[in-house]
mmCIF file of C-alpha atoms and ligand atoms in Angstrom:
data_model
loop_
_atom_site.group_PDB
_atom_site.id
_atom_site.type_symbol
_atom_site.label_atom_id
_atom_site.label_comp_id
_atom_site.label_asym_id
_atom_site.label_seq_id
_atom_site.Cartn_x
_atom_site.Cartn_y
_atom_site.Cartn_z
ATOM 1 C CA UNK F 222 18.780 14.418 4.113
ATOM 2 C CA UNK F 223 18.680 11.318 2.312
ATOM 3 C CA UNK F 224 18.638 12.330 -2.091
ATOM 4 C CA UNK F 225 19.301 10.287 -4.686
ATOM 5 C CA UNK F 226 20.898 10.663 -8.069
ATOM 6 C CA UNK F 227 18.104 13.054 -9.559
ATOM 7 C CA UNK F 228 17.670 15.414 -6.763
ATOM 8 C CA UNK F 229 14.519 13.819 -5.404
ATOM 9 C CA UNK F 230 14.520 14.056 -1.098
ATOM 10 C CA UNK F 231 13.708 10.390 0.233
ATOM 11 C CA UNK F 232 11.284 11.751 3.483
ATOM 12 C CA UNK F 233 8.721 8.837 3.813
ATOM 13 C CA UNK F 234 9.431 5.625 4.532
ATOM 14 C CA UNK F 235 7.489 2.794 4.628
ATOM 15 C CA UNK F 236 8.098 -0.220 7.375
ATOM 16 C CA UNK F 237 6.592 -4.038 6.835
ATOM 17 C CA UNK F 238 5.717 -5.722 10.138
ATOM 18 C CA UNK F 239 5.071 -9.184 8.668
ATOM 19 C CA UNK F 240 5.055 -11.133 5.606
ATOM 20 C CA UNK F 241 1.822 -12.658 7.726
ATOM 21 C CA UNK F 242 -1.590 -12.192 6.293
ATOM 22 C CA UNK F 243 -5.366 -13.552 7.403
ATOM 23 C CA UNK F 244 -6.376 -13.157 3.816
ATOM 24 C CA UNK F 245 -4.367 -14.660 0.860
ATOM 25 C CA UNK F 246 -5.171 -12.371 -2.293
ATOM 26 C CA UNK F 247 -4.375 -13.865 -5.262
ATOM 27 C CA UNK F 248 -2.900 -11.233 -6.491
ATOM 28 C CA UNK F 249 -0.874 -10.461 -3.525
ATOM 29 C CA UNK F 250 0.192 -13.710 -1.713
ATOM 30 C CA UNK F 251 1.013 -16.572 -4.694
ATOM 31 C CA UNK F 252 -0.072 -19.425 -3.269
ATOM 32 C CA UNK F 253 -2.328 -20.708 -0.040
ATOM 33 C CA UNK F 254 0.341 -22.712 1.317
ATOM 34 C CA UNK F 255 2.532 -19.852 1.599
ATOM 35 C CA UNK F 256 5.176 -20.243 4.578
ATOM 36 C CA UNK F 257 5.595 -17.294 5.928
ATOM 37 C CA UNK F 258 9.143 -15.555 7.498
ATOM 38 C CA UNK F 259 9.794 -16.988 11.323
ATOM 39 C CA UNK F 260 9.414 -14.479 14.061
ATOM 40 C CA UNK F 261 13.294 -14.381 14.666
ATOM 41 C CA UNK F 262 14.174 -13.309 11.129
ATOM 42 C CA UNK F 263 11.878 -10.053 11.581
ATOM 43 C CA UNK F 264 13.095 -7.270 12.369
ATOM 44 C CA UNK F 265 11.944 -7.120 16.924
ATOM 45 C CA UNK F 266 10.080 -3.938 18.092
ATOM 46 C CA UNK F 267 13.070 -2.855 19.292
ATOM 47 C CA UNK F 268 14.940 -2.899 16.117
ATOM 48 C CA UNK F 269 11.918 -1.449 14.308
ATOM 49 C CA UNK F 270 12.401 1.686 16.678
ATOM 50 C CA UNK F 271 16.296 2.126 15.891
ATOM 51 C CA UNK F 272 16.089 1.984 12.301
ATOM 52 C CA UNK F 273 13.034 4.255 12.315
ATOM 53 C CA UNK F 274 14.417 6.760 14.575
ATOM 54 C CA UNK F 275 17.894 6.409 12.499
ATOM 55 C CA UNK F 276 15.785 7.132 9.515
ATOM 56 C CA UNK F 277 13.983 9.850 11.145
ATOM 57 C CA UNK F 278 17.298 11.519 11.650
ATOM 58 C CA UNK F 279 18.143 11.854 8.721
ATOM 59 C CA UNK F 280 15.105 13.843 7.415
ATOM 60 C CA UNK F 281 12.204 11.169 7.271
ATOM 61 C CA UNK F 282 8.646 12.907 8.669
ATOM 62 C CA UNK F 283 6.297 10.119 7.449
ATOM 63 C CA UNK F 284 6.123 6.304 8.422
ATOM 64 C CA UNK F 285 3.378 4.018 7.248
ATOM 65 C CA UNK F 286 3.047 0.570 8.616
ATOM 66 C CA UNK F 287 2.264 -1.948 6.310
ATOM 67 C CA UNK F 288 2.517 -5.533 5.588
ATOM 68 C CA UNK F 289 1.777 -8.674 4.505
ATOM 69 C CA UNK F 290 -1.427 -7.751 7.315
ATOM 70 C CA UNK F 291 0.402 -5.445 10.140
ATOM 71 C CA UNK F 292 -2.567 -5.797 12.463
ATOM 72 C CA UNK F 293 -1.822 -9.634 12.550
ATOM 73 C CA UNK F 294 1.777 -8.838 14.239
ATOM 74 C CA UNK F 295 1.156 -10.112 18.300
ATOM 75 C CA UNK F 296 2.917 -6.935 18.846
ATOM 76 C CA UNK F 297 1.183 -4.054 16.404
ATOM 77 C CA UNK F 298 0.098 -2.232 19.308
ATOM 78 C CA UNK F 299 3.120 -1.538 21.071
ATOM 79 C CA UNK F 300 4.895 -0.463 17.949
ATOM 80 C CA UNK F 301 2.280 2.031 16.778
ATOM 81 C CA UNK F 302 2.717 3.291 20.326
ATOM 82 C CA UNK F 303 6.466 3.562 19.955
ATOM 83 C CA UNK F 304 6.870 5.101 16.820
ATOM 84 C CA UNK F 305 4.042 7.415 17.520
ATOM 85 C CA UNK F 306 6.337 9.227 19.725
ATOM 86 C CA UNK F 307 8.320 10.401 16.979
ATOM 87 C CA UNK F 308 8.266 13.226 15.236
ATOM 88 C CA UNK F 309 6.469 12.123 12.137
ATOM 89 C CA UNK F 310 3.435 11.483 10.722
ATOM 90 C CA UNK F 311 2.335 7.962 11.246
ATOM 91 C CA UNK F 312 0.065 6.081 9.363
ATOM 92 C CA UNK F 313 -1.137 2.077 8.082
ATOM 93 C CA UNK F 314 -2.243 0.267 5.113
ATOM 94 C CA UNK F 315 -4.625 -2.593 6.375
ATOM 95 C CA UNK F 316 -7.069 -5.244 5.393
ATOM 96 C CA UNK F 317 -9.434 -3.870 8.133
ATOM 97 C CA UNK F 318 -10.698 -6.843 9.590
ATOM 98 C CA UNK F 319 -8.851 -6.120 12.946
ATOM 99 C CA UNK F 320 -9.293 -2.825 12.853
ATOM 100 C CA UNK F 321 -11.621 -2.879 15.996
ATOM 101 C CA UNK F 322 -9.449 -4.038 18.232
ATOM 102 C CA UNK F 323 -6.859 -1.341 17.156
ATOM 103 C CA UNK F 324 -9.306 1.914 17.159
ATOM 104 C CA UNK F 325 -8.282 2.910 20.668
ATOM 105 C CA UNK F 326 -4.490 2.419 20.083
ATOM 106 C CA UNK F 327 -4.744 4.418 16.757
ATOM 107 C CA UNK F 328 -6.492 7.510 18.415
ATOM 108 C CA UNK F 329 -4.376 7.133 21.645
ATOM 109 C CA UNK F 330 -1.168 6.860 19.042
ATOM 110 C CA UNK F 331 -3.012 9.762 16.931
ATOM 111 C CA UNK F 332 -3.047 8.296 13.954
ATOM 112 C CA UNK F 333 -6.305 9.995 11.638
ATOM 113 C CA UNK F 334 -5.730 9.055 8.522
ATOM 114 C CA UNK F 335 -5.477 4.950 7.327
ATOM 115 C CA UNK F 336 -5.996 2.786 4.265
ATOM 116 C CA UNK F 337 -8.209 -0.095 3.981
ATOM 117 C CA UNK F 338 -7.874 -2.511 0.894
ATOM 118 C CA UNK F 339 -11.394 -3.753 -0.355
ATOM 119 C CA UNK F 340 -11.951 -4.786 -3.857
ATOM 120 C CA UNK F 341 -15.341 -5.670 -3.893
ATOM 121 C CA UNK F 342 -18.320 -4.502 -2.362
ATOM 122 C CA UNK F 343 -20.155 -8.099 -3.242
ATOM 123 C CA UNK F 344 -19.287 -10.555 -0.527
ATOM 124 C CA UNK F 345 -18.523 -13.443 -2.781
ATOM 125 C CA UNK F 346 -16.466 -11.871 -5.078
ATOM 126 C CA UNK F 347 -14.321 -10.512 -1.612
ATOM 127 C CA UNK F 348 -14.188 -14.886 -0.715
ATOM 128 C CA UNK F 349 -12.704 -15.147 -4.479
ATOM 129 C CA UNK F 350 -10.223 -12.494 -4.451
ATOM 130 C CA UNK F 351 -9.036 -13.021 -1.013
ATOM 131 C CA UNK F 352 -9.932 -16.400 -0.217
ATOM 132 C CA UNK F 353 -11.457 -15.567 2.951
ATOM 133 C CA UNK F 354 -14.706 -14.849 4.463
ATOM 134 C CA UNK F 355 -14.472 -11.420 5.920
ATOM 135 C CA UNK F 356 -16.272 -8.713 3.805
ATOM 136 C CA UNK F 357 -18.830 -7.883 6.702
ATOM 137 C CA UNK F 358 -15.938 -7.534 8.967
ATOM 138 C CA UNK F 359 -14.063 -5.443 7.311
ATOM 139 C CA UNK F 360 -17.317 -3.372 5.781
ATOM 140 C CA UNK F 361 -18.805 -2.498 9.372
ATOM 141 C CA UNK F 362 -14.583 -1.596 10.514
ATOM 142 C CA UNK F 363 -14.568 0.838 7.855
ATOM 143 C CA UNK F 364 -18.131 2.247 8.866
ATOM 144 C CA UNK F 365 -16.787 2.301 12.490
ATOM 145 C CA UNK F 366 -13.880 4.150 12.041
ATOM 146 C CA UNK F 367 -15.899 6.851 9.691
ATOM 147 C CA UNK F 368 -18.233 6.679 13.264
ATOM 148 C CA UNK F 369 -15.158 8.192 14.969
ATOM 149 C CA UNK F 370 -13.811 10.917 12.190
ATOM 150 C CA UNK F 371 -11.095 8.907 10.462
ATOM 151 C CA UNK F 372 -10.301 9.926 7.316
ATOM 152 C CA UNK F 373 -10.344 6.452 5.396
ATOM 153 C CA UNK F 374 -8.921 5.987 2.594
ATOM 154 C CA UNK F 375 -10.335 2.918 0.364
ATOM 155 C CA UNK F 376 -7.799 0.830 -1.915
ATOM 156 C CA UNK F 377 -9.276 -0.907 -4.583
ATOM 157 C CA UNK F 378 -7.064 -2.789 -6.980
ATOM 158 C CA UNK F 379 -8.730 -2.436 -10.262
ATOM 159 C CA UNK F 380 -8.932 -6.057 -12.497
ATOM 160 C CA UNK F 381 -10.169 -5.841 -15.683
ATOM 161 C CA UNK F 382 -13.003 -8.666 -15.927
ATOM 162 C CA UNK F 383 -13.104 -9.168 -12.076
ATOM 163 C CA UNK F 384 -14.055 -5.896 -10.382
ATOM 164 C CA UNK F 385 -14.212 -3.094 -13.048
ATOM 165 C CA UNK F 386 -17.472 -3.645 -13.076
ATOM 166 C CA UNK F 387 -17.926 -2.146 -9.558
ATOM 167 C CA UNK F 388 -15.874 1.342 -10.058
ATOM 168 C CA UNK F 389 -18.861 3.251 -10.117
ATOM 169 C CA UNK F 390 -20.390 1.547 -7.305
ATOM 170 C CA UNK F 391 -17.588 2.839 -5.101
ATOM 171 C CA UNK F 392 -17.824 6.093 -6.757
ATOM 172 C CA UNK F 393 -21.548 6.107 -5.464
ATOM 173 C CA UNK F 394 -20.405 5.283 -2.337
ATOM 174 C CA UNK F 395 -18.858 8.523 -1.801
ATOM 175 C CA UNK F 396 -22.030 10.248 -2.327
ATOM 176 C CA UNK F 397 -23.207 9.996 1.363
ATOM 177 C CA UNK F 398 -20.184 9.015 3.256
ATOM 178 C CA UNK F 399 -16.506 10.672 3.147
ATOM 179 C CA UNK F 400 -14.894 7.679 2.194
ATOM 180 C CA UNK F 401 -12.023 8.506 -0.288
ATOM 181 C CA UNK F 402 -11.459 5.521 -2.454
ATOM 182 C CA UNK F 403 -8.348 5.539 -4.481
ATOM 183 C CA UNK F 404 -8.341 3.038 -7.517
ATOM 184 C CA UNK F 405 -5.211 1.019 -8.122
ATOM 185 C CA UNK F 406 -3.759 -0.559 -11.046
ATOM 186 C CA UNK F 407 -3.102 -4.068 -11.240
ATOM 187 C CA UNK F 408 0.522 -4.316 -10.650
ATOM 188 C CA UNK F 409 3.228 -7.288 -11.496
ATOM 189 C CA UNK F 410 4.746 -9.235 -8.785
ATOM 190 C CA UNK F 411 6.301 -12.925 -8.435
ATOM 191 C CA UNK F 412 3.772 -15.375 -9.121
ATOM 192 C CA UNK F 413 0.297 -13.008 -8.827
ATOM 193 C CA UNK F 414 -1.343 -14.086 -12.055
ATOM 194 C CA UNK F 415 -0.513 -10.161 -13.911
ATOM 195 C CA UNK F 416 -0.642 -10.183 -17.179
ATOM 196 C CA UNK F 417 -0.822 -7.012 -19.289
ATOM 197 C CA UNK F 418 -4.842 -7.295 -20.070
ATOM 198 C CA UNK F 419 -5.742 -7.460 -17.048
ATOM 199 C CA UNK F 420 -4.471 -3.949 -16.428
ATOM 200 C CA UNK F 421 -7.543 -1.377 -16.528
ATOM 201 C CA UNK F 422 -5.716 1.572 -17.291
ATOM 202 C CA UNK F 423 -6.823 5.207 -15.539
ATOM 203 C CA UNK F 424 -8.229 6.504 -19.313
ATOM 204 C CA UNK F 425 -10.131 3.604 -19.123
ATOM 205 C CA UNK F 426 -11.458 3.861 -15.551
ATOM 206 C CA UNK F 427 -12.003 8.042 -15.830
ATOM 207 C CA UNK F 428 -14.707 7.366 -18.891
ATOM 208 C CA UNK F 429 -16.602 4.793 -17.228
ATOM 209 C CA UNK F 430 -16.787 7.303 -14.102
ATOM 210 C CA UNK F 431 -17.363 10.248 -16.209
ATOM 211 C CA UNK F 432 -20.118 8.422 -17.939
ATOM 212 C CA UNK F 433 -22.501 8.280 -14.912
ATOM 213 C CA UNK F 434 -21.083 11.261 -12.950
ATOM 214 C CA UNK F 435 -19.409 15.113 -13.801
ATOM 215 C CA UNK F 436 -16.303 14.754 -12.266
ATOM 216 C CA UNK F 437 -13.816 18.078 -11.346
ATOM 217 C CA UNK F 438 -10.050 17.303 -10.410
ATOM 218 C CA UNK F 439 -9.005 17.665 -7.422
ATOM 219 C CA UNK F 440 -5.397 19.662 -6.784
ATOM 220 C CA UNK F 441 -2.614 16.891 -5.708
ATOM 221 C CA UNK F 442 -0.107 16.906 -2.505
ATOM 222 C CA UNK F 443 3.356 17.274 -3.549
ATOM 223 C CA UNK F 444 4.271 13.582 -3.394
ATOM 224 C CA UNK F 445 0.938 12.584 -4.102
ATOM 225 C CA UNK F 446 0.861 9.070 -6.026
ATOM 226 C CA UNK F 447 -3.058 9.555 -6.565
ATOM 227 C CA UNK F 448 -4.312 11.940 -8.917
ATOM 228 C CA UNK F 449 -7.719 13.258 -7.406
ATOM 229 C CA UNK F 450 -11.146 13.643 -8.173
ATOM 230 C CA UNK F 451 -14.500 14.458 -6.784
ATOM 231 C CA UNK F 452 -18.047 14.486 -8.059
ATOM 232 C CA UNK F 453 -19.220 17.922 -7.051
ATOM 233 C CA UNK F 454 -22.054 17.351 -3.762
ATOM 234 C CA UNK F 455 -20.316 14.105 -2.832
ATOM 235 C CA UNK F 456 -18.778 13.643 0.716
ATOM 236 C CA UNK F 457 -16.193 11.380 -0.381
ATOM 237 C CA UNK F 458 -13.761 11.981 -3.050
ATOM 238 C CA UNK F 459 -12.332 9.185 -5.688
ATOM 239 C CA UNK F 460 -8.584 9.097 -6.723
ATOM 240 C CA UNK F 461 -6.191 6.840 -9.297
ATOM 241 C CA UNK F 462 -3.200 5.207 -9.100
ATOM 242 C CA UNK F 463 -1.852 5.026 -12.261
ATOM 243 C CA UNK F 464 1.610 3.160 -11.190
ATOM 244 C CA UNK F 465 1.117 1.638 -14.915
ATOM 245 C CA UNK F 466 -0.355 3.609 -17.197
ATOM 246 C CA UNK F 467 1.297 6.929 -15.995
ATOM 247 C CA UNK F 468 3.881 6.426 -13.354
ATOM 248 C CA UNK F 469 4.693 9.164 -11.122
ATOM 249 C CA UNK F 470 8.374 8.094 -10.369
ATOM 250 C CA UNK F 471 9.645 11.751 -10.949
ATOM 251 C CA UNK F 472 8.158 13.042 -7.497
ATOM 252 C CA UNK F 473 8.873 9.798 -5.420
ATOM 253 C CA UNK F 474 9.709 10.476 -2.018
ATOM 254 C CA UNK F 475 9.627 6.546 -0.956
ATOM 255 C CA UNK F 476 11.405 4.041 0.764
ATOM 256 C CA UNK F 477 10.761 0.427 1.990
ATOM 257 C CA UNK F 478 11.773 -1.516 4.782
ATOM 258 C CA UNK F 479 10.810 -5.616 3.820
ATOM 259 C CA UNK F 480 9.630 -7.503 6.964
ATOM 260 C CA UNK F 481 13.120 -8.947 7.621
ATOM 261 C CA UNK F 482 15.139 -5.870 7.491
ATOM 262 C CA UNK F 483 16.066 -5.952 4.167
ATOM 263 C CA UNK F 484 15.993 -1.889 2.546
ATOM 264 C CA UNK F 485 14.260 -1.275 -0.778
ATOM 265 C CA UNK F 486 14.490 1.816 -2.585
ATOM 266 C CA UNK F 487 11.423 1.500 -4.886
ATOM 267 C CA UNK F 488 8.442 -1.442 -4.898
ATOM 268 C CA UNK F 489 9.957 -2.599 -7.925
ATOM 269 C CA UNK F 490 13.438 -2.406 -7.036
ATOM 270 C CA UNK F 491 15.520 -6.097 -7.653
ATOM 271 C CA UNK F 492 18.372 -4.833 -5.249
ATOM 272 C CA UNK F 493 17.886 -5.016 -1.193
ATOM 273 C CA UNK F 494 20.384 -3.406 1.364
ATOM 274 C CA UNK F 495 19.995 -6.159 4.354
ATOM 275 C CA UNK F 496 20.019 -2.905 7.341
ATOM 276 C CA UNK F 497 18.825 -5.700 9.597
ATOM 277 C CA UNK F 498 21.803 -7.828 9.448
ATOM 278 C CA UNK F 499 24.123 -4.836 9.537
ATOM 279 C CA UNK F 500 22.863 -3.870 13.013
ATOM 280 C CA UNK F 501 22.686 -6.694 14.436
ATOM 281 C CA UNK F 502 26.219 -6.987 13.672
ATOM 282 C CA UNK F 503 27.002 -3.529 15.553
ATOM 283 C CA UNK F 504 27.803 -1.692 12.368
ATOM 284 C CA UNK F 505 26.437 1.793 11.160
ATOM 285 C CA UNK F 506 23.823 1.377 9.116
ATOM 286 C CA UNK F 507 23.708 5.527 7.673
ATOM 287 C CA UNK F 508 25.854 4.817 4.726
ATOM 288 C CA UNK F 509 23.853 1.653 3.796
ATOM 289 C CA UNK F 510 20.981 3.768 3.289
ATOM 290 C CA UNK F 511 22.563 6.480 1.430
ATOM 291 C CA UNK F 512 23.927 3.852 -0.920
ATOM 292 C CA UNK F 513 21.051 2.638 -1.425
ATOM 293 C CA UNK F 514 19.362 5.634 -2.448
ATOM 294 C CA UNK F 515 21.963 6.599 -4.213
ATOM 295 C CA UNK F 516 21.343 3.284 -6.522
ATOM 296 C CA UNK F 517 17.605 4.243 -6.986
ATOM 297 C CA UNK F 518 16.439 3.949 -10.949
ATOM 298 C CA UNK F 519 14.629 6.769 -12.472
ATOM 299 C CA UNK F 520 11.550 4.998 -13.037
ATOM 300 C CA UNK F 521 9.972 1.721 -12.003
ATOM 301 C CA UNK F 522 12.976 0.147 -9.950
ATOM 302 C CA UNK F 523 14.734 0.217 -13.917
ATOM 303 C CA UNK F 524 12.766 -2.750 -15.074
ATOM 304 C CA UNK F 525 10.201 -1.828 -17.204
ATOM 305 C CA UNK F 526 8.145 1.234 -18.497
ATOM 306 C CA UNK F 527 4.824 2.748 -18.881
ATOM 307 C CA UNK F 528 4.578 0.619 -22.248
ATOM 308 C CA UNK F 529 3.362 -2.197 -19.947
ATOM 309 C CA UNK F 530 1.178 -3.268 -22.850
ATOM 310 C CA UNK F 531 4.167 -5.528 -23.607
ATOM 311 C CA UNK F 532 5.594 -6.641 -20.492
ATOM 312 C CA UNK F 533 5.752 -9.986 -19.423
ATOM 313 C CA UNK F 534 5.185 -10.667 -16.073
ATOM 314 C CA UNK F 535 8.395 -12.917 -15.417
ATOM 315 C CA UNK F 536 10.996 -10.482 -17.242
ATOM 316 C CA UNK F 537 10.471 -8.735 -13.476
ATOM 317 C CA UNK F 538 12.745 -9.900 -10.908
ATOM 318 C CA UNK F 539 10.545 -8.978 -7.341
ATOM 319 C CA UNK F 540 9.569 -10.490 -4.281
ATOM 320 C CA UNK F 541 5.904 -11.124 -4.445
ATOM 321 C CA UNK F 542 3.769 -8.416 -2.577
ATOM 322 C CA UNK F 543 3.262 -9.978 0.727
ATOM 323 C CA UNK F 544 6.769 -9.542 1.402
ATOM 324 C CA UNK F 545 8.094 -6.623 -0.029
ATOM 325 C CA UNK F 546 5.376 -4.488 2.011
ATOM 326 C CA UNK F 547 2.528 -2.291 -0.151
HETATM 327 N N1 SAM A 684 -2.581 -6.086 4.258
HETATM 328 C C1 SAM A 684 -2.647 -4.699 4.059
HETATM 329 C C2 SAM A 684 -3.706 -4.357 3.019
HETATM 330 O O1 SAM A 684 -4.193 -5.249 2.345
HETATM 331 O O2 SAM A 684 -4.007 -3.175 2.899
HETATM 332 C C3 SAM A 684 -1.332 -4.035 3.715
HETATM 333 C C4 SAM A 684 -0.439 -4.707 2.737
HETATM 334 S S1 SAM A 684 -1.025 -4.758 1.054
HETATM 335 C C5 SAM A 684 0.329 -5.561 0.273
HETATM 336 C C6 SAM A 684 -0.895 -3.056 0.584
HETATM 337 C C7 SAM A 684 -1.667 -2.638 -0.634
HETATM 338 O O3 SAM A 684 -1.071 -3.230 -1.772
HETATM 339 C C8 SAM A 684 -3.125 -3.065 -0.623
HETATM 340 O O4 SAM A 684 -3.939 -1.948 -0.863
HETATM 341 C C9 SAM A 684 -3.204 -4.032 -1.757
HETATM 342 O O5 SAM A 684 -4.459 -4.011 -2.376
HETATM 343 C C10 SAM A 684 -2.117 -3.526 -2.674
HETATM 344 N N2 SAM A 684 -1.643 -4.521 -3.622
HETATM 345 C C11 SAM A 684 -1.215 -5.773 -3.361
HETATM 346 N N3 SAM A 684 -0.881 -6.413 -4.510
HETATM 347 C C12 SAM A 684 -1.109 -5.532 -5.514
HETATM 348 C C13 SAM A 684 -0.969 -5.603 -6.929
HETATM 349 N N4 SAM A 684 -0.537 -6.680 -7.536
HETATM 350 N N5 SAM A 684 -1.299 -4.510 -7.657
HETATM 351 C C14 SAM A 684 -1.755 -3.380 -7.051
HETATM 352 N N6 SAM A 684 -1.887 -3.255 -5.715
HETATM 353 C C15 SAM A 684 -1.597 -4.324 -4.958
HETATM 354 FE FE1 SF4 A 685 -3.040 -9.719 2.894
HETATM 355 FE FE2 SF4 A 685 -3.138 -7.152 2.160
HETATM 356 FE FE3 SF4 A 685 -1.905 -8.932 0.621
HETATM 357 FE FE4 SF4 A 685 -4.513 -9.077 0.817
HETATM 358 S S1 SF4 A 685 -3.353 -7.359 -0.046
HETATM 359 S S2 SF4 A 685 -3.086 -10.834 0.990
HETATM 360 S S3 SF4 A 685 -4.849 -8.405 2.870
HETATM 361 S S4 SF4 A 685 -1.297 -8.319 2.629
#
């Protein structure tokens, strides 16, 4: 079992594929010209599967594939296929717009459950968030994977001034589809353009929702980072993130694997344990990762709390999103 300082069991684990992305949110990936990590400083398909199954030996039953864009990897499919051998639950975070040339490899991998990122349900406010022209795309993926009995899960970073305009349009979306949209709050990273007031805090987001709709609260998983609702007669449901406003550090079960190898034990951790370059040096990797657990903050990787109100976006020392893996 992997535990860290305040008894909390580290079970999930989440692996980055690429720092690579076909989209280039703002607040996500810095800058256009970003160069992204060569192919020979990521962690190979083979390494992927000894650190996972290392990992998965010592108590981990959930991976999630993320990224930068995992789907852009040459290689996605084989490693869903690989790791779906093990014993855990496997699962991705995606932009969607490949997503139809991965359904058959999900079901054959039996993956059901995946989260899609859309923001906007206006297709030129998706070209000025992510700087790309793919909101159809990525709109008739979602409705295709609903086609085969997916249950999709719907991130939408909430921005105050940019998209909280549209939180009740997704909520209406769940009236006639069981989409299950899960509204995020804007979060700090290197260079993404966060400051505090842009922040739309969960409060904030439940009275616009419970202005239009009655709302009952839905009973959360264990490890659950959403707290959930539903309007009663909907098919969807409609969930927060509050990693701001209310973080939910005390029940975090998490771990990160960047791109490149290197292990984080929270999103907002500053420290990295390079695993990568341990094994390809031969050397036993185990202890690495209980050290690094062991080093895990209370709250918020240590760097700042839910009085975000006055944080400043460059007192937080972090890779930028694309590469730490979301
Ligand atoms: N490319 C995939 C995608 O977009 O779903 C996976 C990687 S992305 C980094 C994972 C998740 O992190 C997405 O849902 C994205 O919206 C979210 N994310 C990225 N930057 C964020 C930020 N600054 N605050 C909150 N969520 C963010
Ligand atoms: Fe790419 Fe996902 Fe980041 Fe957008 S949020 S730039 S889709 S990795």
């Amino acid at each position: 079992m992997i535990v860290d300082n305040y008894n909390r069991v580290h079970n999930y684990l989440r692996i980055s594929l690429t720092d690579n992305c076909n989209l280039r949110c703002f607040y996500c990936m810095p800058e256009e010209e970003y160069a992204f990590t060569a192919a020979s400083q990521l962690m190979q398909k083979d390494e992927i599967e000894t650190l996972a199954k290392i990992f998965v030996s010592l108590g981990v039953n959930k991976i999630r594939l993320t990224g930068g864009e995992p789907l852009v990897r040459k290689d996605a499919a084989e490693i869903i296929t690989t790791l779906s051998r093990l014993p855990v639950k496997l699962t991705i975070t995606t932009n969607g717009s490949r997503l139809h040339e991965f359904v058959d490899t999900l079901e054959q991998a039996g993956v059901r459950s995946l989260n899609i990122s859309l923001d906007t349900l206006q297709a030129e406010k998706f070209q000025l968030i992510t700087r790309r022209n793919q909101f159809e795309k990525i709109y008739d993926n979602i409705q295709l994977l609903l086609k085969k009995d997916f249950h999709v899960k719907v991130n939408m970073v909430v921005m105050k001034g940019l998209n909280d305009n549209e939180i009740n349009d997704f909520v209406e979306w769940t009236k006639d589809q069981p989409v299950h949209v899960r509204f995020i709050e804007f979060m700090p990273f290197a260079g993404n353009w966060w400051t505090s007031n842009k922040v739309f805090p969960m409060q904030q987001m439940l009275n616009v929702i419970k202005e239009k709709y009655e709302v009952v609260r839905l009973q959360d998983e264990k490890h659950d980072t959403a707290k959930g609702y539903m309007v009663p007669g909907h098919l969807g449901t409609f969930a927060v993130i509050s990693t701001m406003s209310a973080p939910f550090c005390s029940g975090c079960n998490r771990m990160r694997l960047t791109a490149d190898g290197k292990m984080k034990n929270c999103l907002f951790s500053e420290k990295e344990t390079d695993l990568l370059s341990a094994l390809r040096r031969g050397e036993d990797v185990v202890p690495l990762i209980h050290q690094s657990v062991k080093a895990k903050a209370k709250e918020l990787g240590g760097q700042f709390t839910a009085d975000f109100e006055h944080l400043h976006a460059e007192d937080i020392h972090n890779r930028s999103m694309i590469t730490i893996g979301g």
